[in-house]
Amino acid sequence: MKPGYKAIYQQYRQSIVSGLLKPGDKVPSVRVLASELGVARKTVETAWAILVGEGYLVSQGARGTRVNPDLQLNAAPTLDCSPAPVDELSPLAEVMRNQSGLLHPGIPALDAFPYKKWLLLGGKAVRSMSAGEMINPPLLGYTPLREAIAHYLNISRGLSCTAEQIFITSGYSFNLRLILNALTTANDKVLFEDPGYFFGAQALKRAANNLHFVPVDEHGLNVDYLQQYHSDARLLFVTPSHHSPLAVTLSLPRKHQLLAWAAQNNSWIVEDDYDGEFHYTRKVLPALKSLDSDDRVIYMGTFSKTVMPALRLSYIVMPRATLAAFRETAHISESGQPVLTQKIVAAFLSEGHFYKHLKKMRPLYSQRRHYVLRALEQVYPGIFSVEVSDGGMHIVAFLHTSTQDVAIAMIWQQHQLEVSPLSRWYNSTHKRYGLVIGYTNVRTQEEALSLLARPARETRALLKQQSEFTAGY
Amino acid sequence: MKPGYKAIYQQYRQSIVSGLLKPGDKVPSVRVLASELGVARKTVETAWAILVGEGYLVSQGARGTRVNPDLQLNAAPTLDCSPAPVDELSPLAEVMRNQSGLLHPGIPALDAFPYKKWLLLGGKAVRSMSAGEMINPPLLGYTPLREAIAHYLNISRGLSCTAEQIFITSGYSFNLRLILNALTTANDKVLFEDPGYFFGAQALKRAANNLHFVPVDEHGLNVDYLQQYHSDARLLFVTPSHHSPLAVTLSLPRKHQLLAWAAQNNSWIVEDDYDGEFHYTRKVLPALKSLDSDDRVIYMGTFSKTVMPALRLSYIVMPRATLAAFRETAHISESGQPVLTQKIVAAFLSEGHFYKHLKKMRPLYSQRRHYVLRALEQVYPGIFSVEVSDGGMHIVAFLHTSTQDVAIAMIWQQHQLEVSPLSRWYNSTHKRYGLVIGYTNVRTQEEALSLLARPARETRALLKQQSEFTAGY
């Protein structure tokens, strides 16, 4: 991270946001600006790449690079509204991270959490602290929690695993680092879904030298493609239960095909079951790991979606053949998770509150999804289409005709609606466009309608302007 | 981590431990064994290197490699006593990690912790949880805790920093990863002390491609050496208050010299102030960071030593020029620390309990160190010598004549005394030999005497055998 490109990026972003540079204006070529500023071309290229990625600039090949002609800038630009302590951040990461708004994907229903039970268990866990629990926590996790998770997974997700295979972690980035360190060497081929979990792709681009993307269609990951091009992959990340973000379910034949691919090529599959607990139909497909007779699947689960994100508690299920590798990695570079939170969650699980809570959340989330789907139809008729899947915590509202999901998401975010532009979750150029919308905290039909109505005028104006612009060609 | 070397390592260790191979026996050469087993030479070399490092084998150059003739194996070998879930671990890491025994360096006095206050604050923190505290925690830390830490550092450690510069982390390995990601690129030169913190060196050997070691003498890090050979370093890790493990304090002239070196070469210094809170004399030297007028020092502090390791809470102070780089790194690869523990610690600090607790611990630790020093003199007259420093949480008992600290530590560990062999903390061949002994949990003079007496007979026998062996040459 050299300061060079960032300064250029910020200066140009500021110029565009403040109106000094207008939509359609040409910006200098990489060669010219690099020589003018006395920096490497790479530096300018990086700044341009970010600005293009964020939609401020568009590259038009030999015709040069311009300020995005479709750019819609409001009187009070979003970026200037960001709170002081984060003002120097990449706005991309910032926008994707912000959870304080509404409709943010992946946040559990905060109003439906069993606070009383939780406080009771929390108080108990605090009071029962022993001297032995003051020293470093067990590296792989607090034993009663590992046991409770193994029990839960056996009963609810159809896995057959033991507590010994459970590794308690602090979340997605921990899991990713741990798995890469334990199972791969520097140049191993690593595969990720396209589209795929935004932060996963970002983190892997940094951590894996030999990263490739595998397309996803309406049946989930394209396993034929995998077999054809990637028999030499070491590791594949996949979201079979509800694809992130498309929410489609990997079909059963593909699941078997995928497991066969891994067995044949000695590859490891990481099953990210980030919201597999939430299914609203009777047709519950088993977790990939439950079909994994060759023990090629590392299963990842999290309490961020089922309990609360503030816990920073998640876990992986290690295949038996990998136990030693994971332990060794843990011994060299990890130091365990805080004991207190592990104790509370262990009691939450083993006393049955977790199961009860999930059972309550399923119909609630299904209901809340319905509110949002109906509101979308009413407020934005003909603009979005939604392919309803069997569960999860978010929907994807695809744009029928527009590709302006980034601009629309920025409008919505100005109204504190923290939806995410679908195109940002793609890494190839075969993008689809739409909004990823979390519905778990929308309490009533009226609330859904009033929230979605907030950015309606501006959204329609943007789309109208765009269609006139297109028609004008 | 290929299984190959580990299998070889384990097989030979087992053969030695079980007595199949006897002290002095020759083992096959790398070339011969590699060809016999059909593995790469590197694989055998790695296994041999670990066995040599752990003292099972000794390499005698052209005369080949033998089972260590000084090896003292007890009827019930340590390694077979390890509990089932960790039996496949590298015994090195395992032994260094084990905290369940006595005399382990770096564990605070568990009997002197203000439990009542803590439980009260814990209960309060649990009960006051708000919905806003259920979502992902702030990436850089819970604001009241960042403020409380800044306040504490200003008052007690002489730093002038603001809450904005505090980054709450989960411990040493987190800090290390964060700092490397934020401030270095792949081939930047990174420097570490020799000897130096055992786990730090292990982790850096994995994470930094271009790692070098800088010798430490009785005044701390050798800054002349640094200036002579490492003007091109990007990052230096140093423990100025009480060197880890030698416990010497970096002299004030050297501190200034070190800061000048960093300013001159645009290098970053990481000050690991892991137990700087514990000083028992009036001659309190300021933290390096407090003298850092050029803002080249990243300060690392931890609550593992001052409160309890189970918290997994520590922090760094970011130089102003690095704020953006750290934030960007955090946004890409981190997700914050659990809110609950941060809330409890914030209250512990801001309500003054932390200060009171430290104030009580200083005379207590000084007293307990005295118990252990006296017991060492009485039980092992003429065997160890200790250079008493101004504070810290451990002493180094240097062996006068022997180099068998690994074998001695193994004996002590069989008596549940989790002392650490000093030579293991070195990376060069200029090693010193001794035991790193934690004294914070030794409550009385009698306890000190009885603990140290446990391995006395076997320790003396080992040393006697060794001196006869030497005399026999």
PDB file of N, CA, C and O in Angstrom, chain A residues 402-429:
ATOM      1  N   SER A 402     -31.714  -2.120 -16.159  1.00  0.00           N
ATOM      2  CA  SER A 402     -30.621  -1.197 -15.873  1.00  0.00           C
ATOM      3  C   SER A 402     -29.375  -1.939 -15.391  1.00  0.00           C
ATOM      4  O   SER A 402     -29.441  -3.059 -14.898  1.00  0.00           O
ATOM      5  N   THR A 403     -28.229  -1.315 -15.562  1.00  0.00           N
ATOM      6  CA  THR A 403     -26.983  -1.834 -15.013  1.00  0.00           C
ATOM      7  C   THR A 403     -26.475  -0.904 -13.908  1.00  0.00           C
ATOM      8  O   THR A 403     -25.343  -1.007 -13.466  1.00  0.00           O
ATOM      9  N   GLN A 404     -27.342   0.007 -13.480  1.00  0.00           N
ATOM     10  CA  GLN A 404     -26.902   1.049 -12.549  1.00  0.00           C
ATOM     11  C   GLN A 404     -27.089   0.677 -11.087  1.00  0.00           C
ATOM     12  O   GLN A 404     -27.519   1.505 -10.274  1.00  0.00           O
ATOM     13  N   ASP A 405     -26.779  -0.564 -10.734  1.00  0.00           N
ATOM     14  CA  ASP A 405     -27.020  -0.963  -9.338  1.00  0.00           C
ATOM     15  C   ASP A 405     -26.127  -0.209  -8.356  1.00  0.00           C
ATOM     16  O   ASP A 405     -26.531   0.063  -7.225  1.00  0.00           O
ATOM     17  N   VAL A 406     -24.915   0.151  -8.777  1.00  0.00           N
ATOM     18  CA  VAL A 406     -24.033   0.880  -7.869  1.00  0.00           C
ATOM     19  C   VAL A 406     -24.611   2.261  -7.561  1.00  0.00           C
ATOM     20  O   VAL A 406     -24.699   2.679  -6.399  1.00  0.00           O
ATOM     21  N   ALA A 407     -25.051   2.941  -8.602  1.00  0.00           N
ATOM     22  CA  ALA A 407     -25.627   4.275  -8.405  1.00  0.00           C
ATOM     23  C   ALA A 407     -26.911   4.197  -7.576  1.00  0.00           C
ATOM     24  O   ALA A 407     -27.146   5.026  -6.689  1.00  0.00           O
ATOM     25  N   ILE A 408     -27.733   3.163  -7.845  1.00  0.00           N
ATOM     26  CA  ILE A 408     -28.985   3.016  -7.092  1.00  0.00           C
ATOM     27  C   ILE A 408     -28.688   2.704  -5.626  1.00  0.00           C
ATOM     28  O   ILE A 408     -29.290   3.290  -4.717  1.00  0.00           O
ATOM     29  N   ALA A 409     -27.735   1.810  -5.409  1.00  0.00           N
ATOM     30  CA  ALA A 409     -27.389   1.476  -4.017  1.00  0.00           C
ATOM     31  C   ALA A 409     -26.895   2.713  -3.273  1.00  0.00           C
ATOM     32  O   ALA A 409     -27.208   2.911  -2.097  1.00  0.00           O
ATOM     33  N   MET A 410     -26.157   3.581  -3.979  1.00  0.00           N
ATOM     34  CA  MET A 410     -25.684   4.795  -3.323  1.00  0.00           C
ATOM     35  C   MET A 410     -26.854   5.689  -2.923  1.00  0.00           C
ATOM     36  O   MET A 410     -26.861   6.285  -1.849  1.00  0.00           O
ATOM     37  N   ILE A 411     -27.860   5.758  -3.781  1.00  0.00           N
ATOM     38  CA  ILE A 411     -29.065   6.529  -3.442  1.00  0.00           C
ATOM     39  C   ILE A 411     -29.737   5.931  -2.206  1.00  0.00           C
ATOM     40  O   ILE A 411     -30.069   6.633  -1.258  1.00  0.00           O
ATOM     41  N   TRP A 412     -29.924   4.620  -2.233  1.00  0.00           N
ATOM     42  CA  TRP A 412     -30.594   3.953  -1.111  1.00  0.00           C
ATOM     43  C   TRP A 412     -29.805   4.154   0.181  1.00  0.00           C
ATOM     44  O   TRP A 412     -30.367   4.358   1.245  1.00  0.00           O
ATOM     45  N   GLN A 413     -28.498   4.097   0.062  1.00  0.00           N
ATOM     46  CA  GLN A 413     -27.668   4.247   1.260  1.00  0.00           C
ATOM     47  C   GLN A 413     -27.788   5.659   1.849  1.00  0.00           C
ATOM     48  O   GLN A 413     -27.663   5.841   3.062  1.00  0.00           O
ATOM     49  N   GLN A 414     -28.039   6.628   0.983  1.00  0.00           N
ATOM     50  CA  GLN A 414     -28.248   7.982   1.498  1.00  0.00           C
ATOM     51  C   GLN A 414     -29.519   8.065   2.329  1.00  0.00           C
ATOM     52  O   GLN A 414     -29.681   8.964   3.131  1.00  0.00           O
ATOM     53  N   HIS A 415     -30.401   7.107   2.112  1.00  0.00           N
ATOM     54  CA  HIS A 415     -31.609   7.022   2.931  1.00  0.00           C
ATOM     55  C   HIS A 415     -31.460   5.976   4.037  1.00  0.00           C
ATOM     56  O   HIS A 415     -32.444   5.409   4.502  1.00  0.00           O
ATOM     57  N   GLN A 416     -30.210   5.683   4.409  1.00  0.00           N
ATOM     58  CA  GLN A 416     -29.900   4.712   5.466  1.00  0.00           C
ATOM     59  C   GLN A 416     -30.371   3.298   5.146  1.00  0.00           C
ATOM     60  O   GLN A 416     -30.588   2.493   6.045  1.00  0.00           O
ATOM     61  N   LEU A 417     -30.558   3.003   3.857  1.00  0.00           N
ATOM     62  CA  LEU A 417     -30.902   1.628   3.491  1.00  0.00           C
ATOM     63  C   LEU A 417     -29.630   0.962   2.974  1.00  0.00           C
ATOM     64  O   LEU A 417     -29.171   1.271   1.875  1.00  0.00           O
ATOM     65  N   GLU A 418     -29.065   0.086   3.797  1.00  0.00           N
ATOM     66  CA  GLU A 418     -27.719  -0.428   3.495  1.00  0.00           C
ATOM     67  C   GLU A 418     -27.768  -1.654   2.590  1.00  0.00           C
ATOM     68  O   GLU A 418     -27.265  -2.721   2.922  1.00  0.00           O
ATOM     69  N   VAL A 419     -28.390  -1.485   1.437  1.00  0.00           N
ATOM     70  CA  VAL A 419     -28.408  -2.562   0.453  1.00  0.00           C
ATOM     71  C   VAL A 419     -27.075  -2.572  -0.292  1.00  0.00           C
ATOM     72  O   VAL A 419     -26.321  -1.607  -0.266  1.00  0.00           O
ATOM     73  N   SER A 420     -26.808  -3.668  -0.952  1.00  0.00           N
ATOM     74  CA  SER A 420     -25.509  -3.853  -1.571  1.00  0.00           C
ATOM     75  C   SER A 420     -25.695  -4.075  -3.076  1.00  0.00           C
ATOM     76  O   SER A 420     -26.577  -4.820  -3.483  1.00  0.00           O
ATOM     77  N   PRO A 421     -24.917  -3.395  -3.920  1.00  0.00           N
ATOM     78  CA  PRO A 421     -25.081  -3.579  -5.366  1.00  0.00           C
ATOM     79  C   PRO A 421     -24.542  -4.941  -5.815  1.00  0.00           C
ATOM     80  O   PRO A 421     -23.375  -5.248  -5.595  1.00  0.00           O
ATOM     81  N   LEU A 422     -25.394  -5.735  -6.438  1.00  0.00           N
ATOM     82  CA  LEU A 422     -25.032  -7.099  -6.821  1.00  0.00           C
ATOM     83  C   LEU A 422     -23.775  -7.157  -7.693  1.00  0.00           C
ATOM     84  O   LEU A 422     -22.933  -8.044  -7.525  1.00  0.00           O
ATOM     85  N   SER A 423     -23.634  -6.218  -8.624  1.00  0.00           N
ATOM     86  CA  SER A 423     -22.520  -6.312  -9.580  1.00  0.00           C
ATOM     87  C   SER A 423     -21.170  -6.303  -8.875  1.00  0.00           C
ATOM     88  O   SER A 423     -20.192  -6.841  -9.381  1.00  0.00           O
ATOM     89  N   ARG A 424     -21.122  -5.715  -7.700  1.00  0.00           N
ATOM     90  CA  ARG A 424     -19.877  -5.692  -6.926  1.00  0.00           C
ATOM     91  C   ARG A 424     -19.445  -7.068  -6.435  1.00  0.00           C
ATOM     92  O   ARG A 424     -18.327  -7.248  -5.990  1.00  0.00           O
ATOM     93  N   TRP A 425     -20.365  -8.017  -6.444  1.00  0.00           N
ATOM     94  CA  TRP A 425     -20.044  -9.362  -5.950  1.00  0.00           C
ATOM     95  C   TRP A 425     -19.486 -10.245  -7.066  1.00  0.00           C
ATOM     96  O   TRP A 425     -19.165 -11.409  -6.834  1.00  0.00           O
ATOM     97  N   TYR A 426     -19.408  -9.670  -8.264  1.00  0.00           N
ATOM     98  CA  TYR A 426     -18.866 -10.421  -9.409  1.00  0.00           C
ATOM     99  C   TYR A 426     -17.395 -10.089  -9.612  1.00  0.00           C
ATOM    100  O   TYR A 426     -16.956  -8.965  -9.334  1.00  0.00           O
ATOM    101  N   ASN A 427     -16.685 -11.034 -10.150  1.00  0.00           N
ATOM    102  CA  ASN A 427     -15.301 -10.780 -10.506  1.00  0.00           C
ATOM    103  C   ASN A 427     -15.073 -10.869 -12.004  1.00  0.00           C
ATOM    104  O   ASN A 427     -14.121 -10.331 -12.521  1.00  0.00           O
ATOM    105  N   SER A 428     -15.944 -11.562 -12.701  1.00  0.00           N
ATOM    106  CA  SER A 428     -15.817 -11.627 -14.159  1.00  0.00           C
ATOM    107  C   SER A 428     -16.563 -10.439 -14.748  1.00  0.00           C
ATOM    108  O   SER A 428     -17.116  -9.607 -14.043  1.00  0.00           O
ATOM    109  N   THR A 429     -16.608 -10.386 -16.069  1.00  0.00           N
ATOM    110  CA  THR A 429     -17.365  -9.315 -16.716  1.00  0.00           C
ATOM    111  C   THR A 429     -18.807  -9.730 -16.983  1.00  0.00           C
ATOM    112  O   THR A 429     -19.622  -8.919 -17.383  1.00  0.00           O
TER     113      THR A 429
END
